[in-house]
Each structure stands twice: as structure tokens, then as C-alpha cells.
PDB file of C-alpha atoms and ligand atoms in Angstrom:
ATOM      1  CA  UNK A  26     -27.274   0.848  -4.965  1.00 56.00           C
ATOM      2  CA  UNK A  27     -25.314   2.973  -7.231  1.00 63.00           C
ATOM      3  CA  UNK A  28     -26.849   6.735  -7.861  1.00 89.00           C
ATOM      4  CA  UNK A  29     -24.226   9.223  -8.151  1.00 97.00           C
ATOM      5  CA  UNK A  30     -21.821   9.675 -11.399  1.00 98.00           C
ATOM      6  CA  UNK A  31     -18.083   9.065 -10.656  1.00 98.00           C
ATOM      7  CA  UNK A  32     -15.562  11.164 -12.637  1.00 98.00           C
ATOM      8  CA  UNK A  33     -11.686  10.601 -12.057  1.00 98.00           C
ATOM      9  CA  UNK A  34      -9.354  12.869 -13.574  1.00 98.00           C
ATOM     10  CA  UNK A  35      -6.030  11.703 -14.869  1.00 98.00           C
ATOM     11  CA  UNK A  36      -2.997  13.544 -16.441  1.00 98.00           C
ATOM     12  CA  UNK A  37       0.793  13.692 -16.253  1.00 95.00           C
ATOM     13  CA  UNK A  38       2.936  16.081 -13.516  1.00 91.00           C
ATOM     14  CA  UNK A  39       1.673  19.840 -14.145  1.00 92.00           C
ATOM     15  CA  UNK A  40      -1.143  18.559 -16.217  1.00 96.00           C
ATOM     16  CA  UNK A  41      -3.416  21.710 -14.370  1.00 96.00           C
ATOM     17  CA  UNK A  42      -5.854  18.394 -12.719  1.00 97.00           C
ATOM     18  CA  UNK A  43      -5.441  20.720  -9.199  1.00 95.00           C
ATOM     19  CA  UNK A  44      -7.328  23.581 -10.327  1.00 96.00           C
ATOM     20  CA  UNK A  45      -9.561  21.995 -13.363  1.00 98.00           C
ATOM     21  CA  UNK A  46     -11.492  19.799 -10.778  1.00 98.00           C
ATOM     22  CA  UNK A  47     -11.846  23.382  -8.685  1.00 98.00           C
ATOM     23  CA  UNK A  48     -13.475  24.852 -11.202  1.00 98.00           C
ATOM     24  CA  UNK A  49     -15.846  21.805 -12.548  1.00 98.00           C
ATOM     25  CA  UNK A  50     -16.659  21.296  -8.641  1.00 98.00           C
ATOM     26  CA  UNK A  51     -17.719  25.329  -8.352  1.00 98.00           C
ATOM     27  CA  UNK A  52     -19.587  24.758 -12.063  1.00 98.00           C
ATOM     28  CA  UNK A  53     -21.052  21.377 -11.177  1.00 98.00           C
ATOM     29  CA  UNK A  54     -22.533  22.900  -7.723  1.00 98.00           C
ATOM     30  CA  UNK A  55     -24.250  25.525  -9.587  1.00 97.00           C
ATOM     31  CA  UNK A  56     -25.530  23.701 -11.782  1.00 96.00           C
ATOM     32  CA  UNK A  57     -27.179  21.939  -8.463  1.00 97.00           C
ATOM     33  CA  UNK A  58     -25.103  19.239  -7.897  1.00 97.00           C
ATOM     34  CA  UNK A  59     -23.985  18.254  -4.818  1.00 98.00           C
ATOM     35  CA  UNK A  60     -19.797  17.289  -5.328  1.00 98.00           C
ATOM     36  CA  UNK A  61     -17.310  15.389  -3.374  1.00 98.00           C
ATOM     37  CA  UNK A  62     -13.939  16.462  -4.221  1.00 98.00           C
ATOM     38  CA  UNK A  63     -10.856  14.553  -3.369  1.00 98.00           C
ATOM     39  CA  UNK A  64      -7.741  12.845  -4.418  1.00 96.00           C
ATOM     40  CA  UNK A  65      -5.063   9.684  -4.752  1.00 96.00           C
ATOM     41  CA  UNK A  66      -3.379   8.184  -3.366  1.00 92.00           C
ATOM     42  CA  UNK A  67      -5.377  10.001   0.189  1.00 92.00           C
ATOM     43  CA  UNK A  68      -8.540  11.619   0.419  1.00 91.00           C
ATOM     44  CA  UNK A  69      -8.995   9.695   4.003  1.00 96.00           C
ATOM     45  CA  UNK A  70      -6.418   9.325   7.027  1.00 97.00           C
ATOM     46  CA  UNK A  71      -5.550   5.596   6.175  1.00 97.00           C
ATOM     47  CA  UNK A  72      -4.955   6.116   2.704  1.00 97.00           C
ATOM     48  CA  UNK A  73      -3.097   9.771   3.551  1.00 96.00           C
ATOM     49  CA  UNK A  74      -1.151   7.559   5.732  1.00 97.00           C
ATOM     50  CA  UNK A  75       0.537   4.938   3.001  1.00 97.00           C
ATOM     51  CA  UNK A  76       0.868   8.103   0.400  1.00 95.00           C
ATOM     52  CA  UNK A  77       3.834   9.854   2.935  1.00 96.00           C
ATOM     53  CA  UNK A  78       5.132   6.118   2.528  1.00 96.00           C
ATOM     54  CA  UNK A  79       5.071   6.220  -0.958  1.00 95.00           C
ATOM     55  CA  UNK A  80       6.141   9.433  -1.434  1.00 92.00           C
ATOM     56  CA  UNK A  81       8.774  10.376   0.840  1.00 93.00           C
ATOM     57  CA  UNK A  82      12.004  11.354  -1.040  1.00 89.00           C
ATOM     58  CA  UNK A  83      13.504   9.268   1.120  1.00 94.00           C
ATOM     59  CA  UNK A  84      12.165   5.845   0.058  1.00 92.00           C
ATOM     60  CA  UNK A  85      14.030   5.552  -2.890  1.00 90.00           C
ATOM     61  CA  UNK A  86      14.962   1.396  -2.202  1.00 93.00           C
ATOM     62  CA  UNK A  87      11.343   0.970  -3.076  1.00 95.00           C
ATOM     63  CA  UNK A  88      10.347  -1.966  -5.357  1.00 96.00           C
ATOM     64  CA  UNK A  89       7.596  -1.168  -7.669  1.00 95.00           C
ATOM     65  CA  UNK A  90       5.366  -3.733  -7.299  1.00 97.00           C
ATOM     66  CA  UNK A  91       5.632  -2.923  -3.486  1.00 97.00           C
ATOM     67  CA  UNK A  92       4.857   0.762  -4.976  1.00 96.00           C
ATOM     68  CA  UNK A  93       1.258  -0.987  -6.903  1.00 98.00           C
ATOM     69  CA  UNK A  94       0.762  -2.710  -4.115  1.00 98.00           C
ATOM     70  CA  UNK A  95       0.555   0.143  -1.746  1.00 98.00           C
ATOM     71  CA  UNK A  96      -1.641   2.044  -4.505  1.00 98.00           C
ATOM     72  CA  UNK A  97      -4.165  -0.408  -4.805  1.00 98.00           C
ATOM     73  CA  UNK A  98      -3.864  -0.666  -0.724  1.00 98.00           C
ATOM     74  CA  UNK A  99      -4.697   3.539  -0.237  1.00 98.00           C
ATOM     75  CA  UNK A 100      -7.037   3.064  -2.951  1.00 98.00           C
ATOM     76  CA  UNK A 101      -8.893   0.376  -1.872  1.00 98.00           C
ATOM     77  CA  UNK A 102      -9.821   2.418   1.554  1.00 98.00           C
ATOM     78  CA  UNK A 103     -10.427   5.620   0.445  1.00 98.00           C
ATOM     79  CA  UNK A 104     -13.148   3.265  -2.172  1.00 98.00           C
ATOM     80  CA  UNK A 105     -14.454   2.067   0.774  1.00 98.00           C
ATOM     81  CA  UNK A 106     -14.546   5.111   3.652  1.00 98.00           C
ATOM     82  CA  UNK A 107     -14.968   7.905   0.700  1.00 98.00           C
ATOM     83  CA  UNK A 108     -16.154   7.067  -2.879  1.00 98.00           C
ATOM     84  CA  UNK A 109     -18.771   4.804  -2.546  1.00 98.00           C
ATOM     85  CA  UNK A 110     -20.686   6.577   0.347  1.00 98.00           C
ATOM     86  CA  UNK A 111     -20.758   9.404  -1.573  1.00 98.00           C
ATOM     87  CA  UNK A 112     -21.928   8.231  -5.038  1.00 98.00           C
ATOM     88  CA  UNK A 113     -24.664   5.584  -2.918  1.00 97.00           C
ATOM     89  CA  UNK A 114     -25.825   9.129  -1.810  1.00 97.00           C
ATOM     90  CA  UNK A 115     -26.411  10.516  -5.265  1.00 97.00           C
ATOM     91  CA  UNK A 116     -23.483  12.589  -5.097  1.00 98.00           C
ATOM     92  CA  UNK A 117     -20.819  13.825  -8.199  1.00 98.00           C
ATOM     93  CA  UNK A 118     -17.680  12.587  -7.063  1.00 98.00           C
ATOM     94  CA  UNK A 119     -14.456  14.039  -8.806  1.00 98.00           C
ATOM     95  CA  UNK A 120     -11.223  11.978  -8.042  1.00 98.00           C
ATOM     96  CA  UNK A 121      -7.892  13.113  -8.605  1.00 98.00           C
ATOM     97  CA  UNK A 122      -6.219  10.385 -10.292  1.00 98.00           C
ATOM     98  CA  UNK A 123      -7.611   6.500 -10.309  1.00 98.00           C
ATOM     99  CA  UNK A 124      -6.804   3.528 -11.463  1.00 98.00           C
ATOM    100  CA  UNK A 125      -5.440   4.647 -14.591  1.00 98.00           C
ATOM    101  CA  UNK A 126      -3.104   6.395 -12.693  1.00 98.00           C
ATOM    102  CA  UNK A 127      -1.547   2.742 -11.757  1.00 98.00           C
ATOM    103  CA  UNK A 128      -1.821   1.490 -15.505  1.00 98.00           C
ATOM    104  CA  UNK A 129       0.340   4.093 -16.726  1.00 98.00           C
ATOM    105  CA  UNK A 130       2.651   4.684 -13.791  1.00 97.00           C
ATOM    106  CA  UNK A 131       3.301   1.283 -12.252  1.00 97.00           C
ATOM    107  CA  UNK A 132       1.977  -0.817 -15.451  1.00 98.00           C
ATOM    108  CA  UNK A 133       3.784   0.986 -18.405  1.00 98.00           C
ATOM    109  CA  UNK A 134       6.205   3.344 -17.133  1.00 96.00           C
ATOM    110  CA  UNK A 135       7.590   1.268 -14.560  1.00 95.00           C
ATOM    111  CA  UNK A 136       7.277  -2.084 -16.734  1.00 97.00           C
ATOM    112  CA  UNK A 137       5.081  -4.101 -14.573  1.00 98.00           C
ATOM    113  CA  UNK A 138       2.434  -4.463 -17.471  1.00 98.00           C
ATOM    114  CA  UNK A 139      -1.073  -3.815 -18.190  1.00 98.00           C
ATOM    115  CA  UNK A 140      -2.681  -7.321 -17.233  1.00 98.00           C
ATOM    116  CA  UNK A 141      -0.729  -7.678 -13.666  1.00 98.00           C
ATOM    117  CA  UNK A 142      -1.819  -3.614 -12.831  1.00 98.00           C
ATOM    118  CA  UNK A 143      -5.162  -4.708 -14.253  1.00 98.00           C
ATOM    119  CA  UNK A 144      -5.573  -7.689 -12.018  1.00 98.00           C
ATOM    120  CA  UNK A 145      -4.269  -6.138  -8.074  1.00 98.00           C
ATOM    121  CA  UNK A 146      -6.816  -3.188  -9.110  1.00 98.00           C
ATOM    122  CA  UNK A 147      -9.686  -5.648 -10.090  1.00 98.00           C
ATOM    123  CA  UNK A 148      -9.302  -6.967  -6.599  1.00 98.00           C
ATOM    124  CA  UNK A 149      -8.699  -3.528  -4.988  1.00 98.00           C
ATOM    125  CA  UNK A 150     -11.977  -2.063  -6.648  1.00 98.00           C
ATOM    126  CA  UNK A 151     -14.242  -4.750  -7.934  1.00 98.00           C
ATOM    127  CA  UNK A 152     -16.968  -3.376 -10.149  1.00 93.00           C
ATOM    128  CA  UNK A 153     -16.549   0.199  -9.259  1.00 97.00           C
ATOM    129  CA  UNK A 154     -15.269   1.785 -11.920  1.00 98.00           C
ATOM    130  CA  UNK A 155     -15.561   5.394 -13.054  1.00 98.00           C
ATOM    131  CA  UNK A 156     -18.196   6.741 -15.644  1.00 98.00           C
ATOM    132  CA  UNK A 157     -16.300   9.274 -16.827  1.00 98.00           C
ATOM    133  CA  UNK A 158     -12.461   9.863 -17.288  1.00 98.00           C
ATOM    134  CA  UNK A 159     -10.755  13.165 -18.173  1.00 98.00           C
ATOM    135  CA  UNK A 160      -7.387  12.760 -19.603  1.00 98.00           C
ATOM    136  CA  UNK A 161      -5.643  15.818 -19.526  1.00 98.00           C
ATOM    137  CA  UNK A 162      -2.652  15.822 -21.998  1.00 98.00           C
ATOM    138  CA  UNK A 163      -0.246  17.735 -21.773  1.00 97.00           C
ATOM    139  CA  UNK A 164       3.807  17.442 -23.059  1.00 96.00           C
ATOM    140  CA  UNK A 165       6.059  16.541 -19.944  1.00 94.00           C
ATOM    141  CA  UNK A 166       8.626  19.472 -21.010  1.00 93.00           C
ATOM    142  CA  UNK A 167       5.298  21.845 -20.400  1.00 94.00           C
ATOM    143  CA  UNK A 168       3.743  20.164 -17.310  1.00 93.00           C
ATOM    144  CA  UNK A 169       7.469  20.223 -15.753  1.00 89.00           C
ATOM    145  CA  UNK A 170       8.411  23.523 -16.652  1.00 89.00           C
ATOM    146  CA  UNK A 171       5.099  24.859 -14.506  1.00 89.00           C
ATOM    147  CA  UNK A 172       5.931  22.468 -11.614  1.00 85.00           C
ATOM    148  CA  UNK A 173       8.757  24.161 -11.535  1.00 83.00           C
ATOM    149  CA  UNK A 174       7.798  27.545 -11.942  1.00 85.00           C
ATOM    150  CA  UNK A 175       5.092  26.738  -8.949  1.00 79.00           C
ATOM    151  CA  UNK A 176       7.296  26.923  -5.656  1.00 66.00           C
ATOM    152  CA  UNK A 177       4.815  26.415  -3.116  1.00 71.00           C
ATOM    153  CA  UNK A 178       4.233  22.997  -4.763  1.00 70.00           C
ATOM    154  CA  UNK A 179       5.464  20.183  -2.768  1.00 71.00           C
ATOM    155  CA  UNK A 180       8.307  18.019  -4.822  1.00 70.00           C
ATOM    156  CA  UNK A 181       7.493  14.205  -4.652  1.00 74.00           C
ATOM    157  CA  UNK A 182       9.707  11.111  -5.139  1.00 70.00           C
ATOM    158  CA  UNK A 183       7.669  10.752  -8.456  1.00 70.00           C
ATOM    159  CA  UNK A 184       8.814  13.720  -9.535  1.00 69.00           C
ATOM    160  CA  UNK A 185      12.037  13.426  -9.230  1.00 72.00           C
ATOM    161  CA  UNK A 186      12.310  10.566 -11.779  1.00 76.00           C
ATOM    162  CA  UNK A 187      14.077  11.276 -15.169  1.00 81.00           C
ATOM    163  CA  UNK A 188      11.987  12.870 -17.975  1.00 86.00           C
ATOM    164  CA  UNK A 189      12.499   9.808 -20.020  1.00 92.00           C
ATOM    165  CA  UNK A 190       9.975   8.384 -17.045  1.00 94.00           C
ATOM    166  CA  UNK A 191       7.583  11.399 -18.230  1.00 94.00           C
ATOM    167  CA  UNK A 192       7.527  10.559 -21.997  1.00 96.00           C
ATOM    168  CA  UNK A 193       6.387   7.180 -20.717  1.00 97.00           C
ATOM    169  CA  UNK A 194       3.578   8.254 -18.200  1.00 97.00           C
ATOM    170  CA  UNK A 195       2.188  10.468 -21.291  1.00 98.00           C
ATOM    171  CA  UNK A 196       2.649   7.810 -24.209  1.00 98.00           C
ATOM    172  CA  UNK A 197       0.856   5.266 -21.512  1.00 98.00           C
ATOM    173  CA  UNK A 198      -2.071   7.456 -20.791  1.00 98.00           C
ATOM    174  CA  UNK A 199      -2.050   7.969 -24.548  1.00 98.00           C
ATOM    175  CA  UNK A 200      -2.437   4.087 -24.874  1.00 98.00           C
ATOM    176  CA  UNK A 201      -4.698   2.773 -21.958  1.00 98.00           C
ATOM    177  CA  UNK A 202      -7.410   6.511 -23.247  1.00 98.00           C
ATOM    178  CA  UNK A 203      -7.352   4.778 -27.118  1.00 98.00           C
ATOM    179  CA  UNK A 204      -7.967   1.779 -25.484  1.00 97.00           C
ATOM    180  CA  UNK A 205     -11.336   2.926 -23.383  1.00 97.00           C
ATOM    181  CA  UNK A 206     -12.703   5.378 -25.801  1.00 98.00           C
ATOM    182  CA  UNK A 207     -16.053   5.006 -24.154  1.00 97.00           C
ATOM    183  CA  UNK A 208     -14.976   6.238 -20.858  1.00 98.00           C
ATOM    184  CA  UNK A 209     -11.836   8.271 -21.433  1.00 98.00           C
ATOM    185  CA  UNK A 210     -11.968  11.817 -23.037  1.00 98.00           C
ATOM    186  CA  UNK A 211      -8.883  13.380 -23.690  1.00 98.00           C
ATOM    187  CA  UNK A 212      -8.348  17.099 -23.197  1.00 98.00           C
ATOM    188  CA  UNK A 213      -5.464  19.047 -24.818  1.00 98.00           C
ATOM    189  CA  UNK A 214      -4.108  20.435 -21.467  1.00 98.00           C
ATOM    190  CA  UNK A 215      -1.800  22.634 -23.273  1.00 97.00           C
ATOM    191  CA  UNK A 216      -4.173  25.028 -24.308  1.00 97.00           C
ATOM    192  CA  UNK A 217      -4.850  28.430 -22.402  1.00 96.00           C
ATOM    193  CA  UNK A 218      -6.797  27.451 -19.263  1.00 96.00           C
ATOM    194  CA  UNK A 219     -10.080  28.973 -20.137  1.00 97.00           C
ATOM    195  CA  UNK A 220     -10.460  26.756 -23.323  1.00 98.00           C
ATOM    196  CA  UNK A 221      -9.375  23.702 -21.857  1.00 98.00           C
ATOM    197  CA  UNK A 222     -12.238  24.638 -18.964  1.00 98.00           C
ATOM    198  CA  UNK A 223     -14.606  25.077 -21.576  1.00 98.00           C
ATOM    199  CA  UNK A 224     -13.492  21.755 -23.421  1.00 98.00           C
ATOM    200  CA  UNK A 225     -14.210  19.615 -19.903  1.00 98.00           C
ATOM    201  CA  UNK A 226     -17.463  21.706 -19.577  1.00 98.00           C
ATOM    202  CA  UNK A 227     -18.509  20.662 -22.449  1.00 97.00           C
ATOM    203  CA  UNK A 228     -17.936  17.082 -22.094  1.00 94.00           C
ATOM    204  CA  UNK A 229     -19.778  17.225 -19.319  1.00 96.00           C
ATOM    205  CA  UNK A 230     -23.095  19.415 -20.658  1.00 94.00           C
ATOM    206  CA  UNK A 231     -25.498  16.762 -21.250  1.00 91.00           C
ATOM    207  CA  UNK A 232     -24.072  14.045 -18.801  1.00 94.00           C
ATOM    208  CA  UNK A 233     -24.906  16.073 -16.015  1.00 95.00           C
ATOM    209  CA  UNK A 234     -27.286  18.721 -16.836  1.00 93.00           C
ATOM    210  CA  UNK A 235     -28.606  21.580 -14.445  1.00 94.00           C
ATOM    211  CA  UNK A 236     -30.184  20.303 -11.723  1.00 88.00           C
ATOM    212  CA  UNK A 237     -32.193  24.221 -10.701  1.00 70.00           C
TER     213      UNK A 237
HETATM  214  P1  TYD B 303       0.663  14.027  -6.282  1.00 94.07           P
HETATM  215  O1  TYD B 303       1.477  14.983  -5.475  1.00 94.07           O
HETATM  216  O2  TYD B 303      -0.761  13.832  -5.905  1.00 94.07           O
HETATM  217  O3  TYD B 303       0.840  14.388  -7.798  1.00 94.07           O
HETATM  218  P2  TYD B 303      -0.110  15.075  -8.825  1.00 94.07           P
HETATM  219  O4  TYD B 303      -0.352  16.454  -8.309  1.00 94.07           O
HETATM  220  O5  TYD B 303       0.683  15.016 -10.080  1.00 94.07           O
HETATM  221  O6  TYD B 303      -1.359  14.227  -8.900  1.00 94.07           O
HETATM  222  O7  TYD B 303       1.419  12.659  -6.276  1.00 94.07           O
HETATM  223  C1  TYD B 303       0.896  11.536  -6.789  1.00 94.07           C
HETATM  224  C2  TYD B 303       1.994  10.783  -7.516  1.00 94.07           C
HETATM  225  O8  TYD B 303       1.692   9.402  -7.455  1.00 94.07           O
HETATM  226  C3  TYD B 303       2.049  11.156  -8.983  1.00 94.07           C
HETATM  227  O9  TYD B 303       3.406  11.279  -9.363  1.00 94.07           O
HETATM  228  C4  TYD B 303       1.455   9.953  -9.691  1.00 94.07           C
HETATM  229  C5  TYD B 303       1.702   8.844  -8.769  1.00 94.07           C
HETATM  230  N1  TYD B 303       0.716   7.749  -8.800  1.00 94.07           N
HETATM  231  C6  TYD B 303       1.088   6.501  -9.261  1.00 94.07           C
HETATM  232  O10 TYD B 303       2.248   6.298  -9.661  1.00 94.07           O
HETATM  233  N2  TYD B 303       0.179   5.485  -9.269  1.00 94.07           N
HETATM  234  C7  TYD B 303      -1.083   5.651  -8.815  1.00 94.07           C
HETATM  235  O11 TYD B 303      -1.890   4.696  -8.821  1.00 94.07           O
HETATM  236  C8  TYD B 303      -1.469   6.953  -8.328  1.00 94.07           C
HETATM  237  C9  TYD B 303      -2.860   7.188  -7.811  1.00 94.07           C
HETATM  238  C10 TYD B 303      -0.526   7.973  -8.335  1.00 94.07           C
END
């Protein structure tokens, strides 16, 4: 049985997802919840395991349904080992990224479409979908300028792609949040951090209230 509220948290490259889901995990456990943090494609060894393959800088003869395939593969275990134990023991989990990610990356910016993305991913995750989705927007010339600006941040083969692959990531997240209103919220990310904080706070007040 399902108990515990599952919030993914979705955004372009420099988006600020890293440090908004520390600070809703550090609000959330005051307010008495208990919170699972952790991230795609990972979170478990398996699923760690087929993100160096997708990632390395090295794999660049990939084919990108290979690349969906592999996504739906990590994110099917870490489902499985991770995300469901956790919210089957009344836990907040906060995900870094979801299925959404694989809409807009594979689906729109990489041309594979919504309805193939949609299907692999209705396999991968059956009828576990998040409650809540943050969508942090932010320009790509702004996420990529603090990417850059952030040296002890690890370079990926995803971020190496041309911005024109950028303006697509953020006009697809753009699309699939208008088309899920009811689950995605979408945060202007380019705001100073403490009011985009206080924006995700607040869509989160009287979803999860104080538990003390
Ligand atoms: P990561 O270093 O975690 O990036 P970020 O800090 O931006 O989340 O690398 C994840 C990369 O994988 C990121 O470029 C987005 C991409 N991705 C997809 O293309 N499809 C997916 O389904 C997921 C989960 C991630």
C-alpha cells in the first residue's frame, strides 16, 4: 500500500534542483517528516552503474533510443530497490529528475516523441507516478553560465550538447508542465534563491503540513 507523498524535481542544466531539494529535505524534516533524498539516473548501485554508461564523455556513438532505453532500465531499479520502499513506509521521497526528465530529453529534444517515451516508461514504472512535480525554469544561457562558473561540478556527455539542445530541453519541459497542470508546478528558477525557496515552500504548505 501506498502512504508516503512522492515529489520529483525536474529542470534544465544549472536549474539550482542540487541545492533546492537540500533545503526542502532540511524544511520538510522539521516540519517532522521523515525524507528520502536521491537522484536519476542512480540513487542505488545498479542504476549508478548504467548512469557512468550513459554518461561517459566517451560514449558519444550512442543511439538515443539505446539512451531511453537505459533510462527507463536505471529507473526502473532504483523504483524498485529505492522509491517504493520508502513511500510504502510513509516516507517524503524527493527525486532528482523522473520521468519527465525522459519526455523532454529523449522524447522532444532528441526527437523520439512523446507517445514512444510515454510507452517504455509506462512499462518501466507502471502506476507509480509522482504526486507532485517541481519544474524549475530557468533560461539555458543562465543555467549554463552557473555550470560553468561551478568548477567542482562534474561535466557530463549531456552537457556537452549544443545550446540549441538546451532551448529544446526548456521549451519541452515548458510543454509536457502545460500539459499536467495538476501535477506539475512551475517555479521561476531565475529568481534570487531565497524567493524561489520560498515559492517551492509554499507549494508545498498545505500538502504536507507540520507533522510536531
Ligand atoms: P546529472 O549530472 O544528474 O545532471 P543534473 O545535475 O542536470 O540533473 O546528469 C543527468 C543528465 O541526464 C542530465 O543531462 C539529464 C539527463 N537525463 C535524461 O536525458 N533523461 C532522463 O530520463 C534522465 C533521468 C536524465
Amino acid at each position: 500500500m501506498r502512504q508516503g507523498y512522492f515529489i520529483t524535481i525536474e529542470g534544465g542544466e544549472g536549474a539550482g534542483k542540487t541545492s533546492a531539494i537540500a533545503m526542502l529535505r532540511d524544511w520538510l524534516e522539521q516540519r517532522g517528516h521523515a525524507v528520502t533524498t536521491t537522484r536519476e539516473p542512480g540513487g542505488i548501485r545498479i542504476a549508478e552503474e548504467i548512469r557512468s554508461i550513459i554518461l561517459d564523455t566517451s560514449n558519444t556513438g550512442m543511439d538515443s533510443r539505446t539512451e531511453a532505453l537505459l533510462y527507463a532500465a536505471a529507473r526502473r531499479q532504483h523504483l524498485v530497490e529505492k522509491v517504493i520502499p520508502a513511500l510504502e513506509a510513509g516516507q517524503v521521497v524527493l527525486c532528482d529528475r523522473f520521468v519527465d526528465s525522459s519526455l523532454v530529453y529523449q522524447g522532444i529534444a532528441r526527437g523520439l516523441g512523446l507517445e514512444a517515451i510515454r510507452e517504455i516508461n509506462r512499462f518501466a514504472i507502471e502506476r507509480w507516478m509522482p504526486d507532485l512535480t517541481i519544474y524549475m525554469d530557468v533560461a539555458p544561457e543562465i543555467g549554463l553560465a552557473r555550470i560553468r562558473a561551478d568548477r567542482e561540478r562534474e561535466m557530463n556527455r549531456l552537457d556537452l550538447e549544443p545550446d540549441d539542445f538546451h532551448r529544446k530541453v526548456r521549451e519541452g519541459y515548458r510543454r509536457v508542465a502545460s500539459q499536467h497542470p495538476e501535477r506539475i508546478v512551475t517555479i521561476d528558477a531565475s529568481l534570487p534563491q531565497e524567493q524561489v525557496y520560498e515559492a517551492i515552500r509554499r507549494c508545498l504548505n498545505h500538502k504536507l503540513p507540520p507533522r510536531v
